mmCIF file of C-alpha atoms in Angstrom:
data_model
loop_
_atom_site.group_PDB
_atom_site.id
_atom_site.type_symbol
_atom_site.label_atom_id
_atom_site.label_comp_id
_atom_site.label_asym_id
_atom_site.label_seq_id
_atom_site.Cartn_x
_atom_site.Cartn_y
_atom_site.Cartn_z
ATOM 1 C CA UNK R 257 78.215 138.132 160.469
ATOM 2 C CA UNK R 258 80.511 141.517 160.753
ATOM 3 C CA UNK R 259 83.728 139.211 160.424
ATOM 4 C CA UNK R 260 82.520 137.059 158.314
ATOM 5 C CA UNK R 261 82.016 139.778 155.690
ATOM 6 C CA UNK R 262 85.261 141.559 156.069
ATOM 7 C CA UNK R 263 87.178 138.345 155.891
ATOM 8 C CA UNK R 264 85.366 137.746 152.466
ATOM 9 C CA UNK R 265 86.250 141.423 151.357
ATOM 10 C CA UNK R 266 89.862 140.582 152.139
ATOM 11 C CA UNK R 267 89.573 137.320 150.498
ATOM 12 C CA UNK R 268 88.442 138.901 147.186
ATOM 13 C CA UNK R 269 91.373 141.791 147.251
ATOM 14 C CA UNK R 270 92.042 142.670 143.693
ATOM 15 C CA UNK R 271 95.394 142.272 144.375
ATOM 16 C CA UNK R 272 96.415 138.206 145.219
ATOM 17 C CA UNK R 273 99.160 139.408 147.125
ATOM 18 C CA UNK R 274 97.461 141.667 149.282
ATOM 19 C CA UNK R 275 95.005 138.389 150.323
ATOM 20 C CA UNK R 276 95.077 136.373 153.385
ATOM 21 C CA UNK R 277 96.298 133.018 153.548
ATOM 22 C CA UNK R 278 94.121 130.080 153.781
ATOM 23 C CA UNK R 279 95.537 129.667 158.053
ATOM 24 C CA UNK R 280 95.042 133.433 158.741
ATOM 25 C CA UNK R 281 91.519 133.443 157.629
ATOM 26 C CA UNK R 282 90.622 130.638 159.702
ATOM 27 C CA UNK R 283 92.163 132.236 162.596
ATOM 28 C CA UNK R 284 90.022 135.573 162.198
ATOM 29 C CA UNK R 285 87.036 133.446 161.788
ATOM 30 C CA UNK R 286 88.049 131.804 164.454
ATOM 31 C CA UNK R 287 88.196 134.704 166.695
ATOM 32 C CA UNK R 288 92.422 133.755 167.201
ATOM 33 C CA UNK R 289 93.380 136.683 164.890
ATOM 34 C CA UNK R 290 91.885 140.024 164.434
ATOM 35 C CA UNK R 291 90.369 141.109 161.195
ATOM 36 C CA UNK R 292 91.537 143.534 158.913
ATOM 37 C CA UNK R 293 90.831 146.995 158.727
ATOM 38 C CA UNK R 294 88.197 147.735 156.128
ATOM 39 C CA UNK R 295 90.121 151.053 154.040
ATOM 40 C CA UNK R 296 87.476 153.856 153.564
ATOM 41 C CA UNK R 297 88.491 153.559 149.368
ATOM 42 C CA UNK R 298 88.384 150.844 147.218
ATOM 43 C CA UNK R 299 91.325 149.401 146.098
ATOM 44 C CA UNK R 300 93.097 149.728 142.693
ATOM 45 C CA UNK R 301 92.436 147.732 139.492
ATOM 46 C CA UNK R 302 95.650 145.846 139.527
ATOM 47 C CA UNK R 303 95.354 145.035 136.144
ATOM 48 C CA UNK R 304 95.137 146.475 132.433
ATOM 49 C CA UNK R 305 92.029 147.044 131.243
ATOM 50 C CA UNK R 306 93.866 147.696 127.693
ATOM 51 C CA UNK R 307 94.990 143.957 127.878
ATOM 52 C CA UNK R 308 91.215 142.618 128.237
ATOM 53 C CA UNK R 309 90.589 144.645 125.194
ATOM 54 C CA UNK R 310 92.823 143.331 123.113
ATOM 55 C CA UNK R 311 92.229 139.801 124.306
ATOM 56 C CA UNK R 312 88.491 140.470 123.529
ATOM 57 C CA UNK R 313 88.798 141.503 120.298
ATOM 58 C CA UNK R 314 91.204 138.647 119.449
ATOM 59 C CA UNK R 315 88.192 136.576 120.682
ATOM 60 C CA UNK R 316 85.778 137.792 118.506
ATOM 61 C CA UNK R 317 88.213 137.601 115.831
ATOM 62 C CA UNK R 318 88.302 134.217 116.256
ATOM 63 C CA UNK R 319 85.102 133.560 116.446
ATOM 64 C CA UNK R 320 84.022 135.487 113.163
ATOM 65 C CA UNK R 321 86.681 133.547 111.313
ATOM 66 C CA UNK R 322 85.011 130.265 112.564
ATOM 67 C CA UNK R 323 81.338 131.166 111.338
ATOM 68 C CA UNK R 324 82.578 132.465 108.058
ATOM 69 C CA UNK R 325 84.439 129.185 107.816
ATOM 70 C CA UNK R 326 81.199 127.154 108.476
ATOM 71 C CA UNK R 327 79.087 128.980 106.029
ATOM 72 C CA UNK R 328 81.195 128.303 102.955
ATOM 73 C CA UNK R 329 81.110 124.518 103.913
ATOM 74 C CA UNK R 330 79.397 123.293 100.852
ATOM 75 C CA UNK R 331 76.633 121.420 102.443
ATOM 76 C CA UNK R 332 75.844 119.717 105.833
ATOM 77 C CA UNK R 333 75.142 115.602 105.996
ATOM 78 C CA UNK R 334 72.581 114.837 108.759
ATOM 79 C CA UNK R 335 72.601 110.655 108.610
ATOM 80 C CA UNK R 336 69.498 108.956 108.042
ATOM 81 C CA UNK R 337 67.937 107.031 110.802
ATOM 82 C CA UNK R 338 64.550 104.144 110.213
ATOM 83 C CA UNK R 339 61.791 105.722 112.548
ATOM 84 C CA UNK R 340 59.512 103.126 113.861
ATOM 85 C CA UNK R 341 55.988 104.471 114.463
ATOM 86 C CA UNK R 342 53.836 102.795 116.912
ATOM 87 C CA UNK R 343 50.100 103.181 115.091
ATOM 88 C CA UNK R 344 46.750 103.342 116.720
ATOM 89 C CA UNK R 345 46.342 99.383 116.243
ATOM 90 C CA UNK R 346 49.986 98.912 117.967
ATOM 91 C CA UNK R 347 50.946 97.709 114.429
ATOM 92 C CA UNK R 348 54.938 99.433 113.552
ATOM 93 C CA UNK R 349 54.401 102.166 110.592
#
């Protein structure tokens, strides 16, 4: 179970370059290749956390423009549909 978790903690490196390939995981799980060493810190955010902001807000942006859009629409058509109701004397209603 030991390898199998450190294999997965490689796996899920922040970093994609930094992760095994598909043939050198199967060999640690194997037992043909030796796991890696577990580092006694985490790794580094390899990516900007300023960038998921922006793209977050843009979202939202987005998505308020959409609802205002929607609730100026002057009015909503639902289509009518003939509703056949069975009665208590299985005669249609």
């Amino acid at each position: 179970m030991w390898r199998v978790m450190v294999v997965g903690l490689a796996c899920s490196h922040p970093d994609p370059e930094a992760r095994p390939t598909m043939r050198s995981v199967v060999q640690m799980l194997i037992g043909e290749a030796d796991v890696p060493v577990v580092p006694k810190s985490r790794p580094t955010m390899s990516f900007s956390t300023s960038h998921l902001l922006l793209s977050l807000q843009d979202t939202l942006s987005d998505c308020n423009t959409l609802a205002l859009n929607s609730s100026r629409s002057s009015s909503w058509s639902v289509p009518e549909h003939n509703v056949m109701i069975r009665g208590d004397d299985d005669h249609m209603v």
